[in-house]
């Protein structure tokens, strides 16, 4: 063994190693015009939403893990200017948000024009900051009057959604760049109609299946209505959905059962909605949070969600496995639809921000490689701009690049807000950030 002391320069065994490929210092650039933003939804950030099904649900003890109703949430209804200043100040050039159906149509067929004007001001505030806007028409919350008629199980629901989508498209066609009809149809079915932890709290695969059909019809109806309303004003609409895409892996790689279940789960969860709404997506929106290792257990064969294992895996504060590599696979798989792809959500609950910067950089590195491998990715929206109301978990899960103190409504950017800002500003991943992963070498 050659003697080595730190002060003696390069040890002999290092010079004997094969030469590393050149270390590159350039920023890993994303395509010109790439959208860099964050995503939110009305009920989770606005506060003061008293007319939707979630409001009633939150009031019932036991429904919300930390026992808290959404109440004033982040009070973004009043603080949007300040929040958009933060987003624009951190070099974000796009924003995804949703409108609250129960505000715009508080009663069946009655439009509240003050609320319509409110959202116009919100959207204009984004435009003044030169930001592209993705507007979600429906993000999980139904107006109370519609829920009372049976929600998506009511025969008239699709028609009402068509009318609502057409109306808002007519109102905001000059301010919206990308329309997202429905957020995560499959997650909604799972939470609202299978596990029953969201309103209306149903546990029935059959009813879930029927609502699946209604949501497919709702998307098709809204797709047509938005195009019609926007075309009429001489503009072109880009319409799609945000689909929660899960990367599934067999827990035992040689188990035929595990492999078959993975095939089935992937088909149903990730693709069936696109199959039933074929031809009605101008872009593909994907929300990426989950990697599941599926283990088939004969006694649980009738569960739609099988045994999932995350043993010894790194997870977020809410126990979701962190698997940045999965997004590469998801993007290339979704590229099969031959449409532009937007990452409409991605992020993690991590209150102390100890993991978020690294996971964010690692995820975007995978996105970069997916683009290099041919995926037509046009934008990335991090979930979320700021901490907000995380549905049945209440305020406990902290997904924000910016922390919120709910007692004072004070916003405090986390480290990751600055990391993301450097990426947005550079339209790519600067070498200094990649070094942080230990991946500064091209191989
Ligand atoms: C997604 C939802 C979004 C938020 C994140 C954490 O499934 O679309 O509203 O709750 O998860």
XYZ file of C-alpha atoms and ligand atoms in Angstrom:
454
model
C 0.000 0.000 0.000
C 1.476 3.369 -0.961
C 1.845 5.701 1.979
C -0.489 8.653 1.896
C -0.836 11.775 3.944
C -3.376 14.500 3.065
C -0.680 17.124 2.621
C 1.307 15.004 0.137
C -0.902 15.732 -2.888
C -2.659 13.157 -5.037
C -2.057 9.635 -3.805
C -0.681 7.192 -6.339
C -3.739 4.979 -6.428
C -5.860 7.923 -7.624
C -3.640 8.616 -10.624
C -3.815 4.919 -11.410
C -7.650 5.023 -11.691
C -9.153 5.308 -15.172
C -9.666 8.977 -16.052
C -13.141 10.294 -15.269
C -15.131 11.794 -18.114
C -14.927 15.586 -18.203
C -16.652 17.353 -15.396
C -19.155 19.726 -16.955
C -20.020 23.025 -15.424
C -22.831 24.270 -17.600
C -26.366 24.573 -16.377
C -28.551 21.677 -17.547
C -30.859 23.792 -19.680
C -34.538 23.078 -20.189
C -36.311 23.889 -23.464
C -36.872 27.545 -24.304
C -40.157 28.834 -22.865
C -40.413 26.083 -20.235
C -42.990 26.932 -17.566
C -41.711 27.051 -14.009
C -44.406 27.499 -11.426
C -46.235 26.293 -8.373
C -49.731 24.878 -7.922
C -52.507 25.470 -5.393
C -56.257 24.889 -5.204
C -58.978 27.270 -4.083
C -60.267 25.448 -1.025
C -56.777 24.706 0.253
C -55.529 28.301 0.245
C -58.393 30.795 0.024
C -60.175 30.539 3.348
C -63.788 31.448 3.986
C -65.287 28.732 1.787
C -68.576 28.049 3.510
C -70.709 26.865 0.605
C -69.088 23.643 -0.548
C -69.296 20.000 0.523
C -65.895 20.158 2.215
C -67.055 22.861 4.590
C -69.793 20.606 5.941
C -67.502 17.586 6.031
C -64.819 19.375 8.088
C -67.354 20.240 10.761
C -67.975 16.597 11.658
C -65.658 15.348 14.430
C -63.301 12.604 13.339
C -63.118 13.619 9.683
C -59.995 15.756 9.899
C -56.899 14.219 11.444
C -55.794 17.329 13.336
C -59.407 18.241 14.048
C -59.167 21.583 12.275
C -61.581 22.927 9.685
C -60.082 24.908 6.801
C -61.410 28.205 8.259
C -59.304 31.082 7.023
C -56.738 28.647 5.494
C -53.932 30.876 4.076
C -56.363 33.735 3.578
C -55.208 33.900 -0.009
C -58.619 35.206 -0.978
C -57.364 38.520 0.412
C -53.606 38.062 0.127
C -53.169 36.923 -3.465
C -51.232 40.040 -4.470
C -48.670 39.395 -1.750
C -48.454 35.683 -2.588
C -48.027 36.326 -6.300
C -45.306 38.872 -5.502
C -43.483 36.098 -3.695
C -43.936 33.673 -6.610
C -42.781 36.213 -9.192
C -39.952 37.365 -6.903
C -38.723 33.770 -6.863
C -38.586 33.859 -10.683
C -41.607 31.649 -11.284
C -43.109 32.377 -14.691
C -46.337 30.382 -14.336
C -48.956 29.498 -11.765
C -51.624 26.818 -11.463
C -54.693 27.610 -9.376
C -58.359 26.694 -9.238
C -61.632 28.545 -9.050
C -64.196 27.688 -6.419
C -67.384 26.516 -8.099
C -69.466 27.213 -4.960
C -68.442 30.883 -4.996
C -69.190 31.456 -8.669
C -72.421 29.450 -8.670
C -73.670 29.523 -5.061
C -77.109 28.282 -6.146
C -78.068 26.140 -9.106
C -77.992 28.442 -12.137
C -77.199 31.700 -10.324
C -73.840 33.326 -11.100
C -72.402 35.539 -8.374
C -70.906 38.342 -10.441
C -68.903 39.768 -7.511
C -67.090 36.458 -7.212
C -66.674 36.294 -10.990
C -64.992 39.709 -10.786
C -62.878 38.576 -7.854
C -61.332 35.760 -9.898
C -60.850 38.138 -12.827
C -58.764 40.352 -10.520
C -56.830 37.316 -9.290
C -56.031 36.185 -12.834
C -55.150 39.733 -13.898
C -52.771 39.947 -10.947
C -50.884 36.965 -12.403
C -50.871 38.439 -15.902
C -49.490 41.757 -14.580
C -46.560 39.725 -13.303
C -46.097 38.169 -16.731
C -47.039 34.736 -15.541
C -48.695 32.018 -17.610
C -51.857 30.732 -16.025
C -53.161 27.192 -15.720
C -56.699 27.255 -14.355
C -58.270 24.167 -12.812
C -62.029 24.186 -13.178
C -62.723 21.504 -10.584
C -60.333 20.585 -7.771
C -62.281 18.244 -5.451
C -64.876 20.637 -3.924
C -68.520 20.570 -5.006
C -71.038 23.343 -4.357
C -73.328 22.423 -1.456
C -76.440 22.521 -3.684
C -74.912 19.995 -6.077
C -73.714 17.711 -3.284
C -77.255 17.780 -1.863
C -78.601 16.435 -5.165
C -76.143 13.523 -5.026
C -72.929 15.072 -6.382
C -71.433 13.215 -9.352
C -73.973 10.415 -8.885
C -76.809 12.779 -9.776
C -77.849 12.490 -13.415
C -77.758 16.234 -13.928
C -74.194 16.695 -12.620
C -72.381 16.401 -15.959
C -74.715 18.950 -17.551
C -74.133 21.371 -14.684
C -70.382 20.955 -15.012
C -70.596 21.577 -18.748
C -72.518 24.785 -18.086
C -70.068 25.932 -15.405
C -66.982 25.173 -17.528
C -68.463 26.951 -20.547
C -69.366 29.954 -18.417
C -65.934 30.415 -16.843
C -64.190 29.799 -20.176
C -66.256 32.638 -21.652
C -65.399 34.891 -18.712
C -61.664 34.254 -18.546
C -60.585 33.226 -22.046
C -58.299 36.278 -22.260
C -56.468 35.409 -19.043
C -55.980 31.646 -19.088
C -53.266 29.849 -21.048
C -54.024 26.274 -20.038
C -57.334 24.834 -18.868
C -57.440 21.861 -16.540
C -60.969 20.470 -16.314
C -60.606 17.994 -13.453
C -57.919 17.436 -10.871
C -56.991 13.800 -10.182
C -60.181 11.904 -10.994
C -58.737 8.635 -9.701
C -57.674 10.070 -6.353
C -61.130 11.573 -5.917
C -62.728 8.160 -6.540
C -60.400 6.447 -4.095
C -60.841 8.974 -1.318
C -64.521 9.857 -1.758
C -66.012 6.543 -2.953
C -63.665 3.766 -1.846
C -61.879 4.597 1.397
C -64.589 7.150 2.180
C -62.283 9.610 3.925
C -63.516 12.542 1.800
C -67.079 13.661 1.159
C -69.481 12.069 0.474
C -67.757 9.335 2.524
C -68.907 6.363 0.443
C -67.210 2.939 0.480
C -68.429 1.130 -2.588
C -66.476 -0.051 -5.615
C -69.645 -0.140 -7.671
C -70.521 3.477 -6.909
C -66.897 4.448 -7.504
C -67.116 2.831 -10.918
C -70.280 4.770 -11.758
C -68.704 8.044 -10.694
C -65.671 7.142 -12.821
C -68.015 7.077 -15.810
C -69.531 10.412 -14.772
C -66.099 12.042 -14.476
C -65.093 10.810 -17.924
C -68.291 12.280 -19.345
C -67.737 15.450 -17.324
C -64.279 15.894 -18.813
C -65.543 15.324 -22.347
C -68.379 17.790 -21.787
C -66.105 20.447 -20.302
C -63.503 19.905 -23.025
C -66.114 20.704 -25.647
C -67.673 23.598 -23.718
C -64.340 25.303 -23.056
C -63.231 24.987 -26.674
C -66.527 26.351 -27.890
C -66.530 29.351 -25.537
C -62.897 30.217 -26.212
C -63.161 29.691 -29.998
C -66.140 32.035 -30.066
C -63.851 34.776 -28.831
C -61.318 34.030 -31.536
C -58.805 32.342 -29.250
C -57.363 28.840 -29.009
C -57.807 26.840 -25.825
C -55.460 24.173 -24.503
C -57.504 21.773 -22.392
C -56.512 18.734 -20.336
C -56.683 17.196 -16.884
C -54.228 16.631 -14.035
C -53.814 12.896 -13.561
C -52.166 11.511 -10.453
C -49.671 9.045 -11.926
C -48.294 6.316 -9.680
C -45.232 4.317 -10.624
C -45.877 0.740 -9.586
C -43.238 -1.898 -9.033
C -43.627 -5.569 -8.149
C -42.497 -6.089 -4.581
C -41.086 -9.473 -5.573
C -39.664 -9.153 -9.011
C -40.076 -12.823 -9.882
C -43.613 -13.190 -8.621
C -45.997 -13.503 -11.514
C -48.863 -12.429 -9.264
C -47.094 -9.242 -8.258
C -46.262 -8.509 -11.881
C -49.850 -9.053 -13.009
C -51.174 -6.807 -10.277
C -48.728 -4.090 -11.284
C -49.900 -4.358 -14.877
C -53.517 -4.133 -13.794
C -52.999 -1.266 -11.334
C -51.039 0.750 -13.891
C -53.685 0.267 -16.519
C -56.633 1.164 -14.291
C -55.118 3.916 -12.239
C -52.872 5.667 -14.741
C -54.407 5.020 -18.138
C -58.091 4.096 -18.066
C -59.292 7.690 -17.783
C -57.236 8.690 -20.832
C -58.570 5.683 -22.740
C -62.202 6.617 -22.069
C -61.619 10.251 -22.947
C -59.409 9.632 -25.955
C -58.947 12.543 -28.336
C -59.998 15.050 -25.695
C -56.664 16.056 -24.262
C -54.618 18.867 -25.786
C -51.921 18.179 -23.231
C -51.272 15.546 -20.591
C -51.039 16.834 -17.036
C -49.383 14.617 -14.466
C -49.189 14.946 -10.695
C -46.355 12.822 -9.416
C -46.123 11.858 -5.750
C -46.313 8.085 -5.462
C -44.222 5.004 -6.023
C -45.888 1.781 -4.876
C -44.237 -1.602 -4.441
C -47.095 -3.984 -4.829
C -47.298 -7.319 -3.115
C -50.165 -9.599 -3.993
C -51.847 -11.131 -0.967
C -54.470 -13.784 -1.822
C -56.746 -12.912 1.105
C -56.928 -9.304 -0.087
C -57.610 -9.978 -3.729
C -60.803 -7.927 -3.730
C -59.118 -4.796 -2.514
C -58.426 -2.442 -5.332
C -55.368 -1.232 -3.511
C -53.264 -4.159 -2.574
C -50.574 -4.507 -0.018
C -48.017 -1.778 -0.495
C -44.561 -1.960 0.984
C -42.206 0.907 1.677
C -39.910 -0.805 4.148
C -36.678 1.089 4.739
C -37.488 3.608 2.035
C -37.088 7.322 2.464
C -40.483 8.930 2.989
C -41.962 12.399 3.427
C -43.587 13.642 6.656
C -46.829 11.925 5.637
C -45.195 8.580 4.858
C -45.205 8.770 1.054
C -42.156 7.109 -0.457
C -39.753 9.554 -2.078
C -38.684 8.191 -5.426
C -37.474 10.941 -7.766
C -36.351 8.403 -10.388
C -39.967 7.381 -10.917
C -40.830 10.588 -12.697
C -38.484 9.651 -15.549
C -40.403 6.456 -16.101
C -43.786 8.186 -15.730
C -42.923 10.884 -18.275
C -41.671 8.455 -20.890
C -44.737 6.301 -20.372
C -47.125 9.259 -20.731
C -45.297 10.313 -23.875
C -47.241 7.498 -25.581
C -50.181 9.941 -25.956
C -48.084 12.156 -28.205
C -49.166 15.367 -26.519
C -47.214 18.050 -24.690
C -46.787 17.061 -21.044
C -47.014 19.352 -18.040
C -46.061 18.247 -14.555
C -49.107 19.801 -12.957
C -48.037 18.871 -9.402
C -45.070 17.360 -7.610
C -43.729 17.946 -4.141
C -43.494 16.622 -0.608
C -44.650 17.301 2.914
C -41.493 18.247 4.790
C -41.899 20.776 7.582
C -38.209 21.218 8.418
C -37.213 21.337 4.736
C -34.405 18.877 5.403
C -35.311 16.749 2.382
C -37.103 19.076 -0.025
C -34.107 20.786 -1.710
C -32.418 17.477 -2.494
C -35.606 15.745 -3.631
C -36.552 18.742 -5.772
C -33.180 18.822 -7.529
C -33.129 15.044 -7.949
C -36.644 15.087 -9.427
C -35.843 17.868 -11.873
C -32.689 16.071 -12.910
C -34.889 13.129 -13.886
C -37.212 15.476 -15.780
C -34.199 16.833 -17.622
C -33.141 13.322 -18.624
C -36.691 12.433 -19.652
C -36.707 15.433 -21.985
C -33.356 14.358 -23.381
C -34.835 10.904 -23.915
C -37.701 12.349 -25.963
C -40.524 13.239 -23.552
C -42.218 16.464 -24.659
C -42.313 18.141 -21.226
C -43.287 21.820 -21.326
C -43.600 22.846 -17.693
C -43.318 21.987 -14.016
C -45.593 23.186 -11.199
C -44.317 22.458 -7.708
C -46.908 21.626 -5.057
C -47.049 24.005 -3.428
C -46.236 27.705 -3.312
C -47.068 27.783 0.372
C -48.231 25.504 3.178
C -51.976 24.950 2.961
C -54.977 22.908 4.015
C -54.158 19.311 3.160
C -57.677 17.860 3.034
C -58.330 15.166 5.656
C -54.903 15.809 7.173
C -55.794 19.390 8.040
C -52.938 21.843 8.461
C -50.393 19.344 9.756
C -48.826 18.392 6.401
C -46.538 21.132 5.147
C -46.029 21.097 1.422
C -44.955 24.720 0.910
C -41.819 26.212 -0.532
C -42.974 28.992 1.766
C -43.972 28.286 5.374
C -47.182 29.771 6.724
C -47.760 30.666 10.342
C -51.535 30.239 10.493
C -51.891 32.331 13.653
C -50.442 35.442 12.018
C -50.614 34.515 8.296
C -46.922 35.351 8.085
C -45.136 33.826 5.083
C -41.535 32.655 5.546
C -39.705 31.202 2.537
C -37.957 27.926 3.200
C -34.497 27.180 1.792
C -36.100 25.238 -1.015
C -37.873 28.383 -2.248
C -34.426 29.808 -3.002
C -33.202 26.576 -4.566
C -36.226 26.499 -6.856
C -35.773 30.200 -7.654
C -32.220 29.522 -8.904
C -33.596 26.810 -11.178
C -36.447 28.961 -12.508
C -34.101 31.858 -13.130
C -31.575 29.717 -14.980
C -34.264 27.805 -16.904
C -32.325 24.755 -15.878
C -30.359 23.132 -13.111
C -27.183 25.002 -12.293
C -24.121 22.878 -11.749
C -23.770 24.212 -8.197
C -27.076 22.549 -7.340
C -26.274 19.274 -9.088
C -23.023 19.074 -7.167
C -25.163 19.014 -4.083
C -26.395 15.603 -5.254
C -22.897 14.470 -6.042
C -23.797 14.147 -9.711
C -21.561 16.711 -11.324
C -19.868 14.212 -13.595
C -21.125 13.127 -16.993
C -21.001 9.356 -17.450
C -52.711 16.069 -4.640
C -53.833 17.071 -4.679
C -53.536 18.383 -4.020
C -52.695 18.213 -2.775
C -51.506 17.319 -3.022
C -50.608 17.130 -1.849
O -53.227 14.787 -4.705
O -54.188 17.341 -6.008
O -54.733 19.047 -3.789
O -53.483 17.783 -1.747
O -51.948 16.075 -3.469
